Amino acid sequence: MKDVKVLGSGCKRCIETAALMQGEADRLGVPIRLEKVTDYAEIAKFGIASTPGVVVDGKVVHAGGLPKVESIAAWLSS
Amino acid sequence: MTASDFTGKPRPVTTKLLVTVLLVVLWVVVYAALSPASEWIVRQLPLDPAGGTARALAFFIYDTPKVLMLLTLIVFAMGVVRSFFSPERTRALLAGRREGVGNVAAAGLGVLTPFCSCSAVPLFIGFVSAGVPLGGTFSFLISAPLVNEVALGLLLALLGWKVALLYLLLGLAVAIVAGMVIGRLHLEGWLEDWVRALRTEAAPLAAERLSASDRIDAGVEAVRDIVGRVWPWIIAGIAIGAGIHGWVPEGLLAGIMGREAWWSVPAAVAIGIPMYSNAAGIVPVVEALLGKGAALGTTLAFMMSVTALSAPELIILRKVLTVRLIAVFVAVVGLGILAVGYLFNFLFG
C-alpha cells in the first residue's frame, strides 16, 4: 500500500492530478491510499512553491502543473 | 552525428523540431498575407468603403486573425522559455537576496516563472518561509500578472513594439519600486501569524531533465491553455472595438479619456480594481478608443490596474496577509500605476 498525497488548494489541476494518480494506480494494479491536502499551512510544510504537488510515501516527487504519466508510473513502481 | 544517421530513420525529436520550424515559416507567410487578404474581402462586400459599416467590418476582419496569430506565437515562445524556470528554482535564486538587486531579479523572474493563479498563496508562503525577503516576494507577485504574455502580445499586435516595450519596462519598474517600498516599510509583522511561524526547508526535488521535445510540448500546452481560454474575450473585445471604430465620431472621447482630463488616470485605476478580467478583451477596445481621442496613458493605467490589482486575487491573498498589509499593497501598486499613466500620457501626447 503506497501512501499518496496530492497537495493543492482544490483548483482544477489539483483535482486532475489526483484523478491521474488514482487512474494510473488502478491501471498498474498498485494499491494506494490517496489523500488530498488542501490546507495551505500543511502544503507549505512540504517545502514546495507551486501546486499541484505530489508526495509518495512521505517524499515530495513533483511540484507545479500536471505530472507526466510516465513519471507517475515510475513513482508508483519504485 | 546522431543515432539517426546510422539507422536512416529520423528520431522523433528531430521530426518535432522540423515540424515546429515549418509551422513558424507557414505562420510568417500567412501573417504577411493577412492585410491584402482582408482588404480584398472587404472590397467584395456591397458596402460604401467610407461608411461606418465597412470601416467596422474591415477592422474586425483584419484584427481578429492578426491578434490571434500573434498571441499564439508569443504564448508558444513564452511557454518554451518558461520551461527553463520553475517556481522552486526561482525561490532558491531569490532567497536571501539584498534589496535592489533582489527586487530587480524578482520582477524579472516574475515575468519568466510559470505558475497558475491558484498557486499564488502556496508560492507566497513558499517564498517567505524559505527566506525570500518580503519586498522581493512582492516584486515577484506584482510583475507576474502585470507583465504577462497576453498583455505583451496584444500590445505588440495592436499598438506596436514601442508601446509593448515601454509597457514591459514600466511594468517591471512598478513591480521593482513597489516591492522596494513594501520591503522598506518592514511589514513582516503584518503577515498572518501562522505564516510568520513557518520556516520550511525546500523540498529536495530531483531536477527533471527536459528534452527539446518536452519544451516544445510546454509551448503547445501553453497555447492550448491560454489561447484556448482567452480567445472568446479577444473576439468580443475586437467586436466592440470594431463598433467604436466604425460608428463613434472622432474626438468624442477626448473630453472624458483624453490627456487634458487629469482626473481620468486615477478614475481609470479605481474602475480597474474591481474588474475581474484579463487584458485580452480590453486591449482591442483600447486600440479603438485611442483612435477616437482617448489617451494612451489613461487606457494603459486601466489595463494595469485590471491585471495587477484584481479583487479576487486580493481575496485569495487575504489568507496570508492582514487587511492592513493588503491596503498598503493596493496603495503602493496603485500609486505606481498612476505614475505610469501620467508618464505615458506625457510621452505619447
Coordinates of C-alpha atoms in Angstrom, one line a residue:
Chain A
M1 CA 0.0 0.0 0.0
K2 CA 1.5 3.3 -1.1
D3 CA 0.7 6.5 0.6
V4 CA 0.0 9.2 -1.9
K5 CA -0.8 12.8 -1.1
V6 CA -1.8 15.4 -3.7
L7 CA -1.1 19.0 -2.5
G8 CA -3.2 21.8 -3.7
S9 CA -5.9 24.3 -2.8
G10 CA -8.5 22.4 -4.8
C11 CA -8.1 24.0 -8.2
K12 CA -8.9 22.3 -11.4
R13 CA -5.3 21.0 -12.0
C14 CA -5.1 19.6 -8.4
I15 CA -8.3 17.6 -9.0
E16 CA -7.0 16.4 -12.3
T17 CA -3.7 15.4 -10.7
A18 CA -5.5 13.3 -8.1
A19 CA -7.6 11.6 -10.7
L20 CA -4.4 10.9 -12.8
M21 CA -2.7 9.3 -9.7
Q22 CA -5.7 7.1 -8.9
G23 CA -6.1 6.1 -12.6
E24 CA -2.5 5.1 -13.0
A25 CA -2.5 3.2 -9.8
D26 CA -5.6 1.3 -10.8
R27 CA -4.1 0.6 -14.2
L28 CA -0.8 -0.7 -12.8
G29 CA -2.6 -2.6 -10.0
V30 CA -0.7 -0.8 -7.3
P31 CA -2.9 -0.3 -4.2
I32 CA -2.7 3.3 -2.9
R33 CA -4.2 5.4 -0.2
L34 CA -4.9 8.8 -1.8
E35 CA -5.2 11.9 0.3
K36 CA -5.8 15.5 -0.8
V37 CA -4.1 18.1 1.3
T38 CA -5.8 21.5 0.8
D39 CA -4.6 23.3 4.0
Y40 CA -2.1 26.0 3.0
A41 CA 0.0 25.6 6.2
E42 CA 0.1 21.8 5.6
I43 CA 1.1 22.3 1.9
A44 CA 3.8 24.8 2.9
K45 CA 5.4 22.3 5.3
F46 CA 6.3 20.1 2.4
G47 CA 8.5 22.9 1.0
I48 CA 7.1 23.3 -2.4
A49 CA 6.3 26.7 -4.0
S50 CA 3.9 25.6 -6.7
T51 CA 0.9 23.4 -6.8
P52 CA -0.3 20.7 -7.6
G53 CA 2.4 18.8 -5.7
V54 CA 2.6 15.1 -5.3
V55 CA 4.0 13.2 -2.2
V56 CA 4.6 9.5 -2.4
D57 CA 5.4 7.7 0.9
G58 CA 6.3 10.9 2.6
K59 CA 8.7 12.1 -0.2
V60 CA 7.9 15.1 -2.5
V61 CA 8.3 13.9 -6.1
H62 CA 6.6 16.6 -8.0
A63 CA 5.6 20.3 -7.9
G64 CA 3.7 22.6 -10.3
G65 CA 1.5 21.5 -13.2
L66 CA 0.1 18.1 -14.2
P67 CA 2.6 15.3 -13.7
K68 CA 3.5 13.1 -16.7
V69 CA 2.0 9.7 -16.9
E70 CA 5.5 8.1 -17.3
S71 CA 6.6 9.9 -14.1
I72 CA 3.6 8.6 -12.2
A73 CA 4.3 5.0 -13.2
A74 CA 7.9 5.4 -12.0
W75 CA 6.9 6.8 -8.6
L76 CA 4.3 4.1 -8.1
S77 CA 6.5 1.2 -9.1
S78 CA 9.7 2.2 -7.2
Chain B
M1 CA 26.4 12.6 -35.9
T2 CA 23.3 11.4 -34.2
A3 CA 21.9 7.9 -33.8
S4 CA 19.5 8.6 -36.6
D5 CA 22.4 9.0 -39.1
F6 CA 23.0 5.3 -38.8
T7 CA 19.5 3.8 -38.9
G8 CA 18.2 6.3 -41.6
K9 CA 15.1 6.8 -39.5
P10 CA 14.6 10.3 -38.2
R11 CA 14.3 10.5 -34.4
P12 CA 11.0 11.7 -33.1
V13 CA 12.7 14.8 -31.5
T14 CA 14.2 15.9 -34.9
T15 CA 10.9 15.4 -36.6
K16 CA 9.2 17.5 -34.0
L17 CA 11.7 20.3 -34.3
L18 CA 11.4 20.3 -38.1
V19 CA 7.6 20.4 -37.9
T20 CA 7.9 23.4 -35.4
V21 CA 10.2 25.3 -37.8
L22 CA 7.9 24.6 -40.7
L23 CA 4.9 25.8 -38.8
V24 CA 6.7 29.0 -37.8
V25 CA 7.6 29.6 -41.5
L26 CA 3.9 29.0 -42.5
W27 CA 2.9 31.4 -39.8
V28 CA 5.0 34.2 -41.2
V29 CA 3.7 33.6 -44.8
V30 CA 0.0 33.6 -43.6
Y31 CA 0.6 36.7 -41.4
A32 CA 2.1 38.6 -44.3
A33 CA -0.9 37.8 -46.4
L34 CA -3.5 39.0 -43.8
S35 CA -3.6 42.6 -44.7
P36 CA -4.1 42.2 -48.5
A37 CA -6.5 39.3 -48.0
S38 CA -8.7 41.3 -45.6
E39 CA -8.7 44.3 -47.8
W40 CA -9.8 42.1 -50.7
I41 CA -12.6 40.6 -48.7
V42 CA -13.9 44.0 -47.6
R43 CA -13.8 45.2 -51.3
Q44 CA -16.1 42.3 -52.3
L45 CA -18.8 43.4 -49.9
P46 CA -21.6 45.6 -51.4
L47 CA -20.8 48.5 -49.0
D48 CA -19.7 52.1 -49.2
P49 CA -16.0 51.9 -48.4
A50 CA -16.1 55.2 -46.5
G51 CA -19.2 54.2 -44.5
G52 CA -19.2 53.1 -40.8
T53 CA -20.2 49.5 -41.5
A54 CA -17.4 49.0 -44.0
R55 CA -14.8 50.5 -41.5
A56 CA -16.1 48.4 -38.7
L57 CA -16.0 45.2 -40.8
A58 CA -12.5 46.0 -42.1
F59 CA -11.3 46.4 -38.5
F60 CA -12.9 43.1 -37.4
I61 CA -11.8 41.1 -40.4
Y62 CA -8.2 42.2 -40.2
D63 CA -7.7 42.4 -36.4
T64 CA -9.2 39.0 -35.5
P65 CA -6.8 36.7 -37.3
K66 CA -3.9 39.1 -36.7
V67 CA -4.3 39.3 -32.9
L68 CA -5.0 35.6 -32.5
M69 CA -2.0 34.6 -34.6
L70 CA 0.4 37.0 -32.9
L71 CA -0.8 35.9 -29.5
T72 CA -0.4 32.2 -30.4
L73 CA 3.2 32.7 -31.4
I74 CA 4.1 34.8 -28.3
V75 CA 2.3 32.4 -25.9
F76 CA 4.1 29.5 -27.6
A77 CA 7.5 31.2 -27.3
M78 CA 6.9 32.1 -23.7
G79 CA 5.8 28.5 -22.9
V80 CA 9.1 27.3 -24.3
V81 CA 11.1 29.9 -22.4
R82 CA 9.2 29.2 -19.2
S83 CA 10.1 25.5 -19.3
F84 CA 13.6 26.7 -18.2
F85 CA 12.3 28.2 -15.0
S86 CA 10.4 26.6 -12.1
P87 CA 9.0 28.3 -9.0
E88 CA 11.2 26.1 -6.9
R89 CA 14.3 27.1 -8.7
T90 CA 13.2 30.8 -8.7
R91 CA 12.8 30.7 -4.9
A92 CA 16.3 29.3 -4.5
L93 CA 17.6 32.1 -6.7
L94 CA 15.8 34.8 -4.7
A95 CA 16.4 33.5 -1.1
G96 CA 18.4 36.0 0.9
R97 CA 18.9 38.5 -1.9
R98 CA 19.5 42.0 -0.8
E99 CA 17.2 44.9 -1.6
G100 CA 17.7 46.4 -5.1
V101 CA 19.3 43.5 -6.9
G102 CA 16.8 41.2 -5.3
N103 CA 13.8 43.2 -6.4
V104 CA 15.1 43.5 -10.0
A105 CA 15.7 39.8 -10.1
A106 CA 12.3 39.1 -8.5
A107 CA 10.4 41.3 -11.0
G108 CA 12.3 39.7 -14.0
L109 CA 11.6 36.2 -12.7
G110 CA 8.0 37.1 -12.2
V111 CA 7.7 37.5 -15.9
L112 CA 9.5 34.3 -16.7
T113 CA 8.4 31.9 -14.0
P114 CA 5.2 29.9 -14.8
F115 CA 2.6 29.4 -12.1
C116 CA -1.1 29.3 -12.2
S117 CA -3.1 31.9 -10.3
C118 CA -4.3 29.2 -7.9
S119 CA -0.7 28.8 -6.8
A120 CA -0.4 32.4 -5.6
V121 CA -0.8 31.5 -1.9
P122 CA 1.5 28.4 -1.8
L123 CA 4.0 30.4 -3.7
F124 CA 3.8 33.4 -1.4
I125 CA 4.2 31.2 1.7
G126 CA 6.9 29.1 -0.1
F127 CA 8.9 32.3 -0.8
V128 CA 8.6 33.9 2.6
S129 CA 9.2 30.8 4.6
A130 CA 12.3 30.0 2.6
G131 CA 13.9 33.3 3.3
V132 CA 13.0 35.4 0.3
P133 CA 12.6 39.0 1.7
L134 CA 9.0 40.3 1.8
G135 CA 9.9 43.1 -0.7
G136 CA 11.3 40.7 -3.2
T137 CA 8.3 38.4 -2.8
F138 CA 6.0 41.3 -3.6
S139 CA 8.1 42.4 -6.6
F140 CA 7.6 38.9 -8.0
L141 CA 3.9 38.8 -7.2
I142 CA 3.3 42.2 -8.8
S143 CA 5.2 41.6 -12.0
A144 CA 3.8 38.1 -12.7
P145 CA 0.3 39.1 -13.5
L146 CA 1.1 42.7 -14.6
V147 CA 3.7 41.9 -17.3
N148 CA 2.1 38.7 -18.8
E149 CA 2.4 37.3 -22.2
V150 CA -1.2 38.1 -23.1
A151 CA -0.8 41.8 -22.3
L152 CA 2.5 42.0 -24.1
G153 CA 1.3 40.0 -27.2
L154 CA -1.8 42.1 -27.6
L155 CA 0.1 45.4 -27.2
L156 CA 2.6 44.3 -29.8
A157 CA -0.2 43.2 -32.2
L158 CA -2.3 46.3 -31.8
L159 CA -0.1 49.2 -30.7
G160 CA 3.3 48.3 -32.0
W161 CA 6.6 47.3 -30.4
K162 CA 7.5 50.7 -28.9
V163 CA 4.4 50.7 -26.7
A164 CA 4.8 47.0 -25.9
L165 CA 8.5 47.6 -24.8
L166 CA 7.6 50.6 -22.8
Y167 CA 4.8 48.7 -21.1
L168 CA 7.3 45.9 -20.2
L169 CA 9.9 48.3 -18.8
L170 CA 7.4 50.4 -16.9
G171 CA 5.5 47.3 -15.6
L172 CA 8.8 46.0 -14.3
A173 CA 9.6 49.4 -12.8
V174 CA 6.3 49.4 -10.9
A175 CA 7.0 45.9 -9.6
I176 CA 10.6 46.8 -8.5
V177 CA 9.8 50.1 -6.9
A178 CA 6.6 48.9 -5.2
G179 CA 8.4 45.8 -3.8
M180 CA 11.3 48.0 -2.5
V181 CA 8.8 50.4 -0.8
I182 CA 7.0 47.5 0.8
G183 CA 10.3 46.0 1.9
R184 CA 11.5 49.3 3.4
L185 CA 8.3 49.6 5.5
H186 CA 9.3 46.3 7.3
L187 CA 5.8 44.9 7.4
E188 CA 6.7 41.3 8.2
G189 CA 4.7 41.7 11.4
W190 CA 1.6 42.3 9.2
L191 CA 1.6 38.8 7.8
E192 CA -0.8 36.4 9.4
D193 CA 0.8 34.8 12.4
W194 CA 0.9 31.2 11.1
V195 CA 2.8 32.4 8.0
R196 CA 5.4 34.1 10.1
A197 CA 5.8 31.0 12.3
L198 CA 6.6 28.8 9.3
R199 CA 10.2 28.1 8.5
T200 CA 10.4 25.4 5.8
E201 CA 13.2 23.7 4.0
A202 CA 12.8 23.5 0.2
A203 CA 11.8 20.0 -0.9
P204 CA 14.7 18.1 -2.4
L205 CA 13.0 17.7 -5.7
A206 CA 15.0 15.7 -8.3
A207 CA 15.5 18.2 -11.1
E208 CA 13.6 16.9 -14.1
R209 CA 15.7 17.0 -17.2
L210 CA 13.6 18.3 -20.1
S211 CA 14.4 17.5 -23.7
A212 CA 13.8 19.8 -26.6
S213 CA 10.7 17.8 -27.4
D214 CA 9.4 18.4 -23.8
R215 CA 10.0 22.1 -24.2
I216 CA 8.1 22.3 -27.5
D217 CA 5.3 20.4 -25.7
A218 CA 5.4 23.0 -22.9
G219 CA 4.9 25.7 -25.6
V220 CA 2.0 23.8 -27.2
E221 CA 0.4 23.3 -23.8
A222 CA 0.7 27.0 -23.0
V223 CA -1.1 27.8 -26.3
R224 CA -3.8 25.3 -25.6
D225 CA -4.3 26.6 -22.1
I226 CA -4.0 30.4 -22.5
V227 CA -5.2 31.0 -26.1
G228 CA -7.9 28.3 -25.5
R229 CA -9.1 30.3 -22.5
V230 CA -8.9 33.9 -23.8
W231 CA -10.0 33.7 -27.4
P232 CA -13.7 34.5 -26.8
W233 CA -12.7 37.6 -24.8
I234 CA -10.4 38.7 -27.6
I235 CA -13.1 38.3 -30.3
A236 CA -15.7 40.1 -28.1
G237 CA -13.1 42.9 -27.5
I238 CA -12.4 43.2 -31.2
A239 CA -16.1 43.3 -32.0
I240 CA -16.6 46.1 -29.5
G241 CA -13.5 47.8 -30.9
A242 CA -14.9 47.4 -34.4
G243 CA -18.1 49.1 -33.4
I244 CA -16.3 52.0 -31.8
H245 CA -14.0 52.3 -34.8
G246 CA -16.9 52.3 -37.3
W247 CA -19.5 54.4 -35.6
V248 CA -18.1 56.6 -32.8
P249 CA -17.3 60.1 -34.0
E250 CA -13.7 61.3 -33.9
G251 CA -12.8 63.2 -30.8
L252 CA -15.8 62.2 -28.8
L253 CA -13.8 60.6 -26.0
A254 CA -11.2 63.4 -25.8
G255 CA -13.1 65.1 -23.1
I256 CA -13.5 62.0 -20.8
M257 CA -10.5 59.9 -21.5
G258 CA -8.1 62.5 -23.1
R259 CA -4.9 63.7 -21.6
E260 CA -6.4 67.1 -20.8
A261 CA -8.7 65.4 -18.3
W262 CA -6.2 65.0 -15.4
W263 CA -8.6 63.0 -13.2
S264 CA -9.1 60.4 -15.9
V265 CA -6.0 58.4 -14.8
P266 CA -7.0 57.9 -11.2
A267 CA -10.5 57.2 -12.3
A268 CA -9.3 54.5 -14.7
V269 CA -7.2 52.9 -11.9
A270 CA -10.2 52.9 -9.5
I271 CA -12.5 51.4 -12.1
G272 CA -10.0 48.7 -13.0
I273 CA -9.5 47.2 -9.5
P274 CA -12.9 45.5 -9.0
M275 CA -13.0 44.3 -12.6
Y276 CA -12.0 40.7 -13.0
S277 CA -10.8 40.1 -16.5
N278 CA -7.6 39.7 -18.3
A279 CA -6.0 42.1 -20.7
A280 CA -7.5 40.0 -23.5
G281 CA -10.8 41.7 -24.0
I282 CA -9.6 45.2 -23.1
V283 CA -6.7 45.9 -25.5
P284 CA -8.7 45.7 -28.7
V285 CA -11.2 48.2 -27.2
V286 CA -8.2 50.3 -26.1
E287 CA -6.9 50.4 -29.7
A288 CA -10.3 51.6 -31.0
L289 CA -10.7 54.2 -28.2
L290 CA -7.3 55.6 -28.9
G291 CA -8.4 56.4 -32.4
K292 CA -11.3 58.4 -31.0
G293 CA -9.2 60.7 -28.7
A294 CA -8.6 58.6 -25.6
A295 CA -5.2 59.0 -24.1
L296 CA -2.7 56.1 -24.1
G297 CA -1.6 56.5 -20.5
T298 CA -5.2 56.5 -19.2
T299 CA -6.1 53.3 -21.1
L300 CA -2.9 51.5 -20.1
A301 CA -3.3 52.6 -16.5
F302 CA -6.7 51.0 -16.6
M303 CA -5.3 47.8 -18.1
M304 CA -2.5 47.6 -15.5
S305 CA -4.9 48.1 -12.6
V306 CA -7.2 45.3 -14.0
T307 CA -4.3 42.8 -14.3
A308 CA -2.2 43.8 -11.2
L309 CA -4.9 44.6 -8.6
S310 CA -7.8 42.3 -9.2
A311 CA -10.2 41.9 -6.4
P312 CA -10.4 38.1 -6.5
E313 CA -6.6 37.9 -6.1
L314 CA -6.7 40.2 -3.1
I315 CA -9.3 38.0 -1.5
I316 CA -7.1 34.9 -2.0
L317 CA -4.1 36.8 -0.6
R318 CA -6.2 37.7 2.5
K319 CA -5.5 34.1 3.7
V320 CA -1.8 35.1 4.3
L321 CA -1.8 38.8 4.6
T322 CA -3.6 41.0 7.1
V323 CA -6.0 43.6 5.8
R324 CA -3.5 46.4 6.7
L325 CA -0.8 44.8 4.5
I326 CA -3.3 44.3 1.6
A327 CA -4.2 48.0 1.9
V328 CA -0.5 49.0 1.7
F329 CA -0.1 46.7 -1.3
V330 CA -3.0 48.2 -3.1
A331 CA -1.9 51.8 -2.3
V332 CA 1.7 51.3 -3.3
V333 CA 0.9 49.5 -6.6
G334 CA -1.9 51.9 -7.4
L335 CA 0.4 54.9 -7.0
G336 CA 2.9 53.2 -9.3
I337 CA 0.3 52.7 -11.9
L338 CA -0.9 56.3 -11.6
A339 CA 2.7 57.5 -12.2
V340 CA 2.9 55.2 -15.3
G341 CA -0.4 56.5 -16.6
Y342 CA 0.7 60.1 -16.4
L343 CA 4.1 59.3 -17.9
F344 CA 2.6 57.6 -20.9
N345 CA 0.2 60.5 -21.4
F346 CA 3.2 62.8 -21.2
L347 CA 5.3 60.8 -23.6
F348 CA 2.6 60.0 -26.2
G349 CA 0.6 63.2 -26.0

